[in-house]
Coordinates of N, CA, C and O and ligand atoms in Angstrom, one line a residue:
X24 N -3.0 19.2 -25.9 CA -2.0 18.3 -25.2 C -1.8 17.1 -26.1 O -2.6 16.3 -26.7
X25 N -0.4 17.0 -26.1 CA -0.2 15.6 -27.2 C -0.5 14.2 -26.2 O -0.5 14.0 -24.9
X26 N -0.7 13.5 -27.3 CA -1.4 11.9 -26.6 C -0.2 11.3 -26.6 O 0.5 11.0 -27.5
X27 N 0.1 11.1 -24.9 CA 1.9 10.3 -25.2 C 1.8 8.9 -24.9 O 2.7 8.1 -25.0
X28 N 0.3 8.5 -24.4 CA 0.3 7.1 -23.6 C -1.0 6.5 -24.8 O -1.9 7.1 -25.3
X29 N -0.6 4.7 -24.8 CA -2.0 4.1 -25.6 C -3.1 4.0 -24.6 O -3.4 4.6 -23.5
X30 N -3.8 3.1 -25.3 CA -5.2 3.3 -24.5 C -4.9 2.3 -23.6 O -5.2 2.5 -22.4
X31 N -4.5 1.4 -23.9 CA -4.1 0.4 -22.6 C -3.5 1.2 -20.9 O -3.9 1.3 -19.7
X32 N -2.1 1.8 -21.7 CA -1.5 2.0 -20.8 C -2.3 3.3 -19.8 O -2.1 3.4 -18.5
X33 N -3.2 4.1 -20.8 CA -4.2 5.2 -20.0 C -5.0 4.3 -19.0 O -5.1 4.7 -17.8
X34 N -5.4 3.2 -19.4 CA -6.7 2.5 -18.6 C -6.0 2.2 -17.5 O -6.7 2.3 -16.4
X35 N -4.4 1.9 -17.4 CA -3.9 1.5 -16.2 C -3.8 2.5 -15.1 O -4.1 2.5 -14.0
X36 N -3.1 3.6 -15.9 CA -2.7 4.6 -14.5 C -4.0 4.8 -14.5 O -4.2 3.8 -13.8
X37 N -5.4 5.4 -14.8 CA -6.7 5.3 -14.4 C -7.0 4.8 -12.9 O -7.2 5.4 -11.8
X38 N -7.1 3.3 -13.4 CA -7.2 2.3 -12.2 C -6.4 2.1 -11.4 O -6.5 1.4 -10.5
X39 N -5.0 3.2 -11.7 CA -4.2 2.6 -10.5 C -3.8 4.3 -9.8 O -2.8 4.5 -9.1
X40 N -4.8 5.2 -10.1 CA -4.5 6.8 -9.8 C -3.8 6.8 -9.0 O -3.8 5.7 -8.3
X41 N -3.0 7.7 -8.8 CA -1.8 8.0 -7.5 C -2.6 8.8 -6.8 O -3.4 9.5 -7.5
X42 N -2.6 9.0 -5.3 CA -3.3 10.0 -4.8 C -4.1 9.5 -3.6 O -3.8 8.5 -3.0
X43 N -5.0 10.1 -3.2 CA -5.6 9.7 -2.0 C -7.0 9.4 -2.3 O -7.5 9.8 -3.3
X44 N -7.5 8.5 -1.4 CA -9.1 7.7 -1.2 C -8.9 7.2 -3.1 O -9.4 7.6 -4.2
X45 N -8.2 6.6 -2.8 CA -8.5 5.2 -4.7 C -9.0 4.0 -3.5 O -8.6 3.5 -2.4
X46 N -10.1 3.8 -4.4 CA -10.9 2.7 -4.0 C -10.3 1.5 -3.0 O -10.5 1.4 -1.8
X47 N -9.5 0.4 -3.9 CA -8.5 -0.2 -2.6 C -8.8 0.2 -0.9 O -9.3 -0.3 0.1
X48 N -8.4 1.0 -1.2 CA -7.7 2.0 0.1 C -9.0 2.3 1.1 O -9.0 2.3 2.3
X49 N -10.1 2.7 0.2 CA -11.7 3.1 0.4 C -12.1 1.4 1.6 O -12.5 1.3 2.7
X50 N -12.0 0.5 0.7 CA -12.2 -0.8 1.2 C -11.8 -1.3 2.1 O -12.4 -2.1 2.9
X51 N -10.3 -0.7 1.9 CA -9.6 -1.7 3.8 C -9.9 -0.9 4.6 O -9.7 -1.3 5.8
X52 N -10.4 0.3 4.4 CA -10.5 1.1 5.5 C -11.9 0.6 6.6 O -12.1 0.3 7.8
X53 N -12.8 0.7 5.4 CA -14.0 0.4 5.6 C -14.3 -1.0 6.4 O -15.0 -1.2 7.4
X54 N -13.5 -1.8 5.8 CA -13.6 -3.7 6.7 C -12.8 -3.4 8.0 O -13.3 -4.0 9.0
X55 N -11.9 -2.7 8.1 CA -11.1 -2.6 9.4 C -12.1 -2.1 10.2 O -12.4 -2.8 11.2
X56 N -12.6 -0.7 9.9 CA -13.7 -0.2 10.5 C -15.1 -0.9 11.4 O -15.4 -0.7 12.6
X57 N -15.6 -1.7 10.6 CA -16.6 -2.8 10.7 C -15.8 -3.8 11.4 O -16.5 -4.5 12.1
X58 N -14.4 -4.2 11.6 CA -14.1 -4.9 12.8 C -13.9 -4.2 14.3 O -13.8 -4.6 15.5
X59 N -14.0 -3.0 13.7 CA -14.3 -2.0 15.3 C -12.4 -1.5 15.4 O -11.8 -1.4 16.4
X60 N -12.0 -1.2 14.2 CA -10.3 -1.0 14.5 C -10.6 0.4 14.0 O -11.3 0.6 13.0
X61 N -10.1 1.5 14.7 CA -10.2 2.8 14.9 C -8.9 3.1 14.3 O -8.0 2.4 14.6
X62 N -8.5 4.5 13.2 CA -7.6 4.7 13.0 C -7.8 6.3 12.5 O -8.8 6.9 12.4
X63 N -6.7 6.6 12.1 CA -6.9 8.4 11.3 C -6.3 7.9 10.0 O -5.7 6.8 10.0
X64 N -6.4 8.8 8.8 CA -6.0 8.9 7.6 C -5.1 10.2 7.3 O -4.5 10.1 6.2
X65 N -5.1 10.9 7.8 CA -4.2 12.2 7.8 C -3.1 11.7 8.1 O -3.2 11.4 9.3
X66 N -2.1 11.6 7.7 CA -0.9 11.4 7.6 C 0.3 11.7 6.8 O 1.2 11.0 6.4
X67 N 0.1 13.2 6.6 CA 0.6 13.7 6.1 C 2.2 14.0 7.0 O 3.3 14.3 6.4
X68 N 2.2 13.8 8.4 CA 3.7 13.7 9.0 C 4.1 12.7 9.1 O 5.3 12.6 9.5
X69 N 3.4 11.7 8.7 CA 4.8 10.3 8.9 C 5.3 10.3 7.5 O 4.8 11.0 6.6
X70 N 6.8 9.2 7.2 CA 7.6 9.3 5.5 C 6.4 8.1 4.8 O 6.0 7.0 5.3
X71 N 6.0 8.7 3.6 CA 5.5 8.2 3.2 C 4.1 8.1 3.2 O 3.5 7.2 2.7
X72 N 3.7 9.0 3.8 CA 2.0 9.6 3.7 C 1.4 7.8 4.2 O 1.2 7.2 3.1
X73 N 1.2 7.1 5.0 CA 0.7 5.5 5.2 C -1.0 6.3 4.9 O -1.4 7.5 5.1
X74 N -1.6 5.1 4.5 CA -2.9 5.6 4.3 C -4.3 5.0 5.8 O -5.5 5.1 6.0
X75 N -3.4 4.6 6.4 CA -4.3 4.4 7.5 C -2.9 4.0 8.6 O -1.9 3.3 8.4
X76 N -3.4 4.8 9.7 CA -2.5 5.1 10.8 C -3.5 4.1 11.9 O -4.7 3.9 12.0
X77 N -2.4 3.6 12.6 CA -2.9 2.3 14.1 C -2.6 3.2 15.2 O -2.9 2.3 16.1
X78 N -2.2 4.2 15.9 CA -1.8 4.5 16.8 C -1.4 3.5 17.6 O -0.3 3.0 17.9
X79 N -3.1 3.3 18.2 CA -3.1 2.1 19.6 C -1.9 0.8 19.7 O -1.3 0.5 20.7
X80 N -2.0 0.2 17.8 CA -1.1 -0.9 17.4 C -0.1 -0.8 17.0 O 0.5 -1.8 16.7
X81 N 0.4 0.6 16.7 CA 2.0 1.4 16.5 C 1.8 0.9 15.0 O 2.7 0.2 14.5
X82 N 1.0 1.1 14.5 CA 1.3 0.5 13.0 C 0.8 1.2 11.6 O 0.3 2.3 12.0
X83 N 0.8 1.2 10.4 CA 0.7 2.1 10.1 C 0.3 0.5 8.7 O 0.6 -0.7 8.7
X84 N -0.7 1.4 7.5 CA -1.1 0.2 6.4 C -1.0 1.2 5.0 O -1.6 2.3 4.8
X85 N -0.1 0.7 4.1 CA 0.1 1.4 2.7 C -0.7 0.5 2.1 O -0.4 -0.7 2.1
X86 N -1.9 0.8 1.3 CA -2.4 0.0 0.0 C -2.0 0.8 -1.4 O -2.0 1.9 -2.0
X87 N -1.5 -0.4 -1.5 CA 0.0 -0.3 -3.1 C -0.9 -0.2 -4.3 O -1.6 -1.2 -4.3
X88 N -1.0 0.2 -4.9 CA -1.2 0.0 -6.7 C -0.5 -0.5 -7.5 O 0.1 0.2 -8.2
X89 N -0.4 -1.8 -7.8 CA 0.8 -2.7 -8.5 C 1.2 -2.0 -9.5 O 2.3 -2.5 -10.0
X90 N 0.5 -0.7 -10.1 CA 1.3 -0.6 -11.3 C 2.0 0.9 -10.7 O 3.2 1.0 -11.0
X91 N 1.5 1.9 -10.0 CA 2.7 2.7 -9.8 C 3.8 2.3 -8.9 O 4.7 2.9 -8.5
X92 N 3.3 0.8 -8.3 CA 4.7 0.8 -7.1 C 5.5 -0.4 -7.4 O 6.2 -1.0 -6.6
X93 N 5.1 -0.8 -9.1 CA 6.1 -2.1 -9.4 C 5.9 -3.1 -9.0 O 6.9 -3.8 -8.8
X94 N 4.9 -3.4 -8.8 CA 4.9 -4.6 -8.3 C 4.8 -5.9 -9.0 O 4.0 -6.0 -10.0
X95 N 5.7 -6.8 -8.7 CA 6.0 -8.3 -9.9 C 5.1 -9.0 -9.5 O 5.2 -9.9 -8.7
X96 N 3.9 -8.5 -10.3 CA 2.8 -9.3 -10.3 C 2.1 -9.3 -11.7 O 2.6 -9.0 -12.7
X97 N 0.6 -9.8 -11.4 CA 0.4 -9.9 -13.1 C -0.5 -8.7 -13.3 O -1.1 -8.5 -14.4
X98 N -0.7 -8.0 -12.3 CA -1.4 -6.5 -12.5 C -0.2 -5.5 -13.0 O -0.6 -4.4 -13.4
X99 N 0.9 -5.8 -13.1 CA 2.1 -5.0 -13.2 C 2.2 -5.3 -15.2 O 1.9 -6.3 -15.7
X100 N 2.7 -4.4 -16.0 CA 3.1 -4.8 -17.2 C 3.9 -2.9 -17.6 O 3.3 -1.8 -17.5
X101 N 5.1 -3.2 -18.1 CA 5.6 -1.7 -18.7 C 4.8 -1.7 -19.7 O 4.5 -2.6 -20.5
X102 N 4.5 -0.1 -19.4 CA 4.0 0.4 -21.0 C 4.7 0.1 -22.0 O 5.9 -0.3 -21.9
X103 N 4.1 0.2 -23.0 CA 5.0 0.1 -24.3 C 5.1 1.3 -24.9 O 5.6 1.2 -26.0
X104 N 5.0 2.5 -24.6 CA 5.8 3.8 -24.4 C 6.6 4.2 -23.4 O 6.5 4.0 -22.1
X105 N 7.4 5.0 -24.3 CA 7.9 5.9 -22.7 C 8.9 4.9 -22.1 O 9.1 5.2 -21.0
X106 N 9.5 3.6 -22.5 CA 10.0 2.9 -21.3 C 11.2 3.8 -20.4 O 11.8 3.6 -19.4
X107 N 11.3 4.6 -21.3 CA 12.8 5.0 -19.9 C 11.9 5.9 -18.7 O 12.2 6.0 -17.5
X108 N 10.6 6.6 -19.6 CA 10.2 7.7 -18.7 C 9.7 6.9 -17.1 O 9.8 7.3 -16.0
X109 N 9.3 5.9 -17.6 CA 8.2 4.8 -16.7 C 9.4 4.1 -15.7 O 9.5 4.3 -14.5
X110 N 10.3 3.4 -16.4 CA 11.0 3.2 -15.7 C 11.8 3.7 -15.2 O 12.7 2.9 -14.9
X111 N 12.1 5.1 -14.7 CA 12.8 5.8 -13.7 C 11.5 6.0 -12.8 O 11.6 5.8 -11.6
X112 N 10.1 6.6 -13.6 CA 9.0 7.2 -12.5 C 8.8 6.6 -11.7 O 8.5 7.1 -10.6
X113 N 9.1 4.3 -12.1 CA 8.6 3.8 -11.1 C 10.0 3.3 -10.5 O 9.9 3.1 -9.3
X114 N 10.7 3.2 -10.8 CA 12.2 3.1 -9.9 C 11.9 4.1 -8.6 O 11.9 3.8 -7.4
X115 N 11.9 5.0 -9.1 CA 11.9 6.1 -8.1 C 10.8 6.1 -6.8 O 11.1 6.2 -5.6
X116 N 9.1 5.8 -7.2 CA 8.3 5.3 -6.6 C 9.1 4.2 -5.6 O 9.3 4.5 -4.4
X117 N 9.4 3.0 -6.2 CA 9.9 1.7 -5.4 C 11.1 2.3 -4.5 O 11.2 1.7 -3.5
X118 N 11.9 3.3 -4.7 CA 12.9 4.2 -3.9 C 12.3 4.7 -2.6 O 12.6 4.6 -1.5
X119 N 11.3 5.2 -3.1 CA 10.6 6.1 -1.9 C 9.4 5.4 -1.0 O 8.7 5.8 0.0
X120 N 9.5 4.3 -1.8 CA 8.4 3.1 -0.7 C 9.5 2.7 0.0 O 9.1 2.9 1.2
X121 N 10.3 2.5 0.1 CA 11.6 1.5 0.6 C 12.3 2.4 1.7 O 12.8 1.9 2.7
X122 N 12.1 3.8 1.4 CA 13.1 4.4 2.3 C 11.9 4.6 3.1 O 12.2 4.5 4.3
X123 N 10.5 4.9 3.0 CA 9.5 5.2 4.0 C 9.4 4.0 5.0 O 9.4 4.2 6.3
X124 N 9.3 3.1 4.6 CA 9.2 1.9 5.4 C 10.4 1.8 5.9 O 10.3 1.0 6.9
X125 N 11.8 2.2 5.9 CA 12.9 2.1 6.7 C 12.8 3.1 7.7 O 13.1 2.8 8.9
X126 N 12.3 4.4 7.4 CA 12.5 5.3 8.2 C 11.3 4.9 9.4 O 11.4 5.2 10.5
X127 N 10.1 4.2 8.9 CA 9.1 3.8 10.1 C 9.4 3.5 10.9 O 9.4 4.1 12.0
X128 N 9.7 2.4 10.4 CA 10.6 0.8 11.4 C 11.3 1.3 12.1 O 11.3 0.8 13.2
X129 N 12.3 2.7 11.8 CA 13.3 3.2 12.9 C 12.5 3.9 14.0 O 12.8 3.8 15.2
X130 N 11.3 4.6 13.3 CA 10.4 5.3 14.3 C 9.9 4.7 15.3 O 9.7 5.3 16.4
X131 N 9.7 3.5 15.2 CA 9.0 2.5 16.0 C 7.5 2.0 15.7 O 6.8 1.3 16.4
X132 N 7.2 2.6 14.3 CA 5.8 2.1 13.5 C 6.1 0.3 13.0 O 7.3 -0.2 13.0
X133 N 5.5 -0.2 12.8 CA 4.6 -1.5 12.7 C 4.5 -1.3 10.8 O 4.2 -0.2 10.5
X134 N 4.6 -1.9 10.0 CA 4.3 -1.5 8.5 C 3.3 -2.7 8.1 O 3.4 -3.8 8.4
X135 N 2.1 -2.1 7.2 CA 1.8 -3.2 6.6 C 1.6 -3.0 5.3 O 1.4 -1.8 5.2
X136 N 1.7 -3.4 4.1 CA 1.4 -3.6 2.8 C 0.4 -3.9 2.3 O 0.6 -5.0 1.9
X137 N -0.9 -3.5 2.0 CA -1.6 -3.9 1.3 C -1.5 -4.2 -0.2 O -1.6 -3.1 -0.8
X138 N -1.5 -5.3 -1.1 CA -1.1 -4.6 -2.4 C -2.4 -4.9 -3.1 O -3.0 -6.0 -2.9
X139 N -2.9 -4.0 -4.1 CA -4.0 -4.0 -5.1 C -4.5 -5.1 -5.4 O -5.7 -5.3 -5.3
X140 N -3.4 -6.2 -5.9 CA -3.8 -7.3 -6.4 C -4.5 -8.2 -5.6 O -5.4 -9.1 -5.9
X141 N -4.1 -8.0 -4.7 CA -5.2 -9.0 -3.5 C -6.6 -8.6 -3.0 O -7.5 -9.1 -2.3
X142 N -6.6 -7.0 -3.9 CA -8.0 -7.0 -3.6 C -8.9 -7.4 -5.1 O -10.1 -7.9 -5.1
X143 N -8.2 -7.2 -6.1 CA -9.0 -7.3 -7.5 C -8.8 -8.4 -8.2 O -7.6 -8.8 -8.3
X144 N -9.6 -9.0 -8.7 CA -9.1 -10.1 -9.7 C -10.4 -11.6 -9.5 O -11.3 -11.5 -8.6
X145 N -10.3 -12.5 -10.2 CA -11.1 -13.4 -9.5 C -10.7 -14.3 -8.5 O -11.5 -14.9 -7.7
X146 N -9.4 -14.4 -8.5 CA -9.0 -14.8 -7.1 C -8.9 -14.4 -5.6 O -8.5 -14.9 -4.5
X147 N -9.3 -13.4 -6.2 CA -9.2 -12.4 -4.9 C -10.2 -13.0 -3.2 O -11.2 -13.7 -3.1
X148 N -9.7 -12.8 -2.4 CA -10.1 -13.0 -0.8 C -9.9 -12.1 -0.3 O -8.8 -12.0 0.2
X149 N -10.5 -11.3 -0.2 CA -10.4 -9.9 0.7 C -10.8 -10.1 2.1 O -10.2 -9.4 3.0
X150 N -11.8 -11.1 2.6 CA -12.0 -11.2 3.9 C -10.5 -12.4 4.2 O -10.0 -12.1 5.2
X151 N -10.0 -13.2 3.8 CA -8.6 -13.3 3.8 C -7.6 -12.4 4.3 O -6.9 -12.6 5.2
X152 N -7.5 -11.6 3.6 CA -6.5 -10.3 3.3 C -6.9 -9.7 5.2 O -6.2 -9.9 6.2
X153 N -8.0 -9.2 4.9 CA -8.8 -8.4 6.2 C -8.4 -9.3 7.4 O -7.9 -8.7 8.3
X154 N -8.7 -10.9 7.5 CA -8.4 -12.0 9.2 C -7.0 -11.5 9.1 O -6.6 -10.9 10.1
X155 N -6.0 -11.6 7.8 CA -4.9 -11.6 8.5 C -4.2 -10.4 8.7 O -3.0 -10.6 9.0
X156 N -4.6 -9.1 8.7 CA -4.2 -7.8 8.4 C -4.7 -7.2 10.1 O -4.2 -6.3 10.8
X157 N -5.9 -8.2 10.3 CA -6.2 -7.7 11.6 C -5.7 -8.4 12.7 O -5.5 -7.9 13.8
X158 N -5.4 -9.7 12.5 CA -4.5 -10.5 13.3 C -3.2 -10.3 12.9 O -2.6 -11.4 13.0
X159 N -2.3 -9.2 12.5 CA -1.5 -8.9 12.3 C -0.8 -8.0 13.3 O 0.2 -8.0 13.9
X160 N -2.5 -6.9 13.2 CA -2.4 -5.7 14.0 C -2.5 -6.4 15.5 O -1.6 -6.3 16.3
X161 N -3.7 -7.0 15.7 CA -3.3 -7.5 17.3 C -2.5 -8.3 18.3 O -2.5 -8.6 19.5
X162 N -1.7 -8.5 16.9 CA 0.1 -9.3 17.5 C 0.5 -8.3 19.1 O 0.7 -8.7 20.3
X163 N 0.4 -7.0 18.7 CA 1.3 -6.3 19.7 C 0.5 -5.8 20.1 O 1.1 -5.0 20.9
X164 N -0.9 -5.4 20.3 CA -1.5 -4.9 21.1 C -1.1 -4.9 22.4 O -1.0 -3.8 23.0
X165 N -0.9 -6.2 22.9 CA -1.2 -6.3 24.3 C 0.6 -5.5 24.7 O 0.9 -5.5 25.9
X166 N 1.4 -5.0 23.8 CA 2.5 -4.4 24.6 C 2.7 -3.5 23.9 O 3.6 -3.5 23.0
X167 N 2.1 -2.5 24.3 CA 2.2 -1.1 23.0 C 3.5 -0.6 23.6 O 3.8 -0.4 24.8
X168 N 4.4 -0.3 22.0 CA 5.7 0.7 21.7 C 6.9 -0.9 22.6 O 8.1 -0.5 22.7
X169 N 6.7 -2.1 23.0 CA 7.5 -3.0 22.8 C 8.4 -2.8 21.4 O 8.0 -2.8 20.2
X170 N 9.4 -2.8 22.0 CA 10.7 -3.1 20.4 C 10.8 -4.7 20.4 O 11.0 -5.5 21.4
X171 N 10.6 -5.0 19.2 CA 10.7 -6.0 18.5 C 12.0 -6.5 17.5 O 12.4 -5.6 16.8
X172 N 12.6 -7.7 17.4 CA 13.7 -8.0 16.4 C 12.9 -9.2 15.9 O 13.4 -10.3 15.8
X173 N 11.8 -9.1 15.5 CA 11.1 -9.8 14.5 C 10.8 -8.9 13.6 O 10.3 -7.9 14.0
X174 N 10.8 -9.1 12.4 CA 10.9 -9.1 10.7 C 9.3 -8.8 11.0 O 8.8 -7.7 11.0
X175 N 8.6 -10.2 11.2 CA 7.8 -11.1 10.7 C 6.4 -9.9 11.9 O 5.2 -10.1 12.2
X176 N 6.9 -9.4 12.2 CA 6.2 -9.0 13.3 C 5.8 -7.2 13.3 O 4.9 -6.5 13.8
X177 N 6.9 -7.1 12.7 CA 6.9 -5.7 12.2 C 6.7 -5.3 11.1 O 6.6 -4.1 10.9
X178 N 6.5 -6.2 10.2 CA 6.5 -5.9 8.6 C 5.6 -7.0 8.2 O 5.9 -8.2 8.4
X179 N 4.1 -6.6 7.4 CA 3.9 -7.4 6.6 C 3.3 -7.0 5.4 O 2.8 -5.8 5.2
X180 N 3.3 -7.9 4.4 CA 2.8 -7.7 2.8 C 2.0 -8.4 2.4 O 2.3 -9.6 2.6
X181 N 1.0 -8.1 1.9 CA -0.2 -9.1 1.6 C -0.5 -8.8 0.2 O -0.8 -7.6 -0.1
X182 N -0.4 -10.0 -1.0 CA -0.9 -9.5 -2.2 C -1.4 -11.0 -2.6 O -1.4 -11.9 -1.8
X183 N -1.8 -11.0 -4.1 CA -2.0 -12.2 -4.4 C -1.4 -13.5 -4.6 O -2.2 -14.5 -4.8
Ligands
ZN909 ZN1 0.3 -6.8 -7.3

């Protein structure tokens, strides 16, 4: 197999595998858990595969990988190969995050964002991340499947 990526850019997709249970993902599950928040991970029928399903709180939590889902942050940087290949793969990623989260929202799901960077780095606050992810989720508890015309209520993103 020819070597098409440097060593940098290999170390990133590494750390940022596409795919299921990448660590991130391992983490919020586990702290939600320990707050006593019950959910499934199979979610293979909602758009967008969400990696942790709320039922009870109609909500649903994507933890992002800043580098396959673009994210303008300082975990994000283009390779220095490949830029056209990279930038359609992750164009297209940011396409398919965008329309999953539209099509939720129409379902009547709740979205939250986790993104990578708020869990890694030295700045990082993860029990931060976790008060407000769970005070997020129990906004609507108390009126399950209420429709909402709050933004702020239905959608959130948490990064660094
Ligand atoms: Zn980020």
């Amino acid at each position: 197999m020819v070597d098409v990526v440097d060593a940098a850019t290999r170390s990133r997709m590494m750390s940022g595998i596409r795919g299921r249970n990448t660590k991130p993902e391992l983490l919020i599950r586990s702290l939600l858990h320990r707050r006593g928040f019950r959910f499934r991970i199979d979610a293979r029928d909602l758009p967008g595969r969400p990696d942790i399903v709320l039922p009870r709180y109609r909500a649903v939590v994507f933890v992002h990988g800043c580098f396959w889902h673009g994210h303008g942050c300082h975990l994000f940087k283009w390779p220095q190969t490949r830029p056209e290949f990279w930038r359609e793969k992750i164009g297209r990623n940011r396409c398919n995050d965008e329309r999953a989260v539209q099509a939720l929202r129409a379902a009547g799901w709740r979205v939250a964002i986790v993104w990578e960077c708020a869990l890694r780095g030295a700045n990082r606050d993860i029990e931060g991340v976790i008060e407000r992810l769970a005070g997020w989720l129990k906004e609507e508890s108390g009126a399950p499947g209420k429709p909402s015309d709050s933004d702020g209520r239905d959608r959130l993103e948490l990064s660094l």
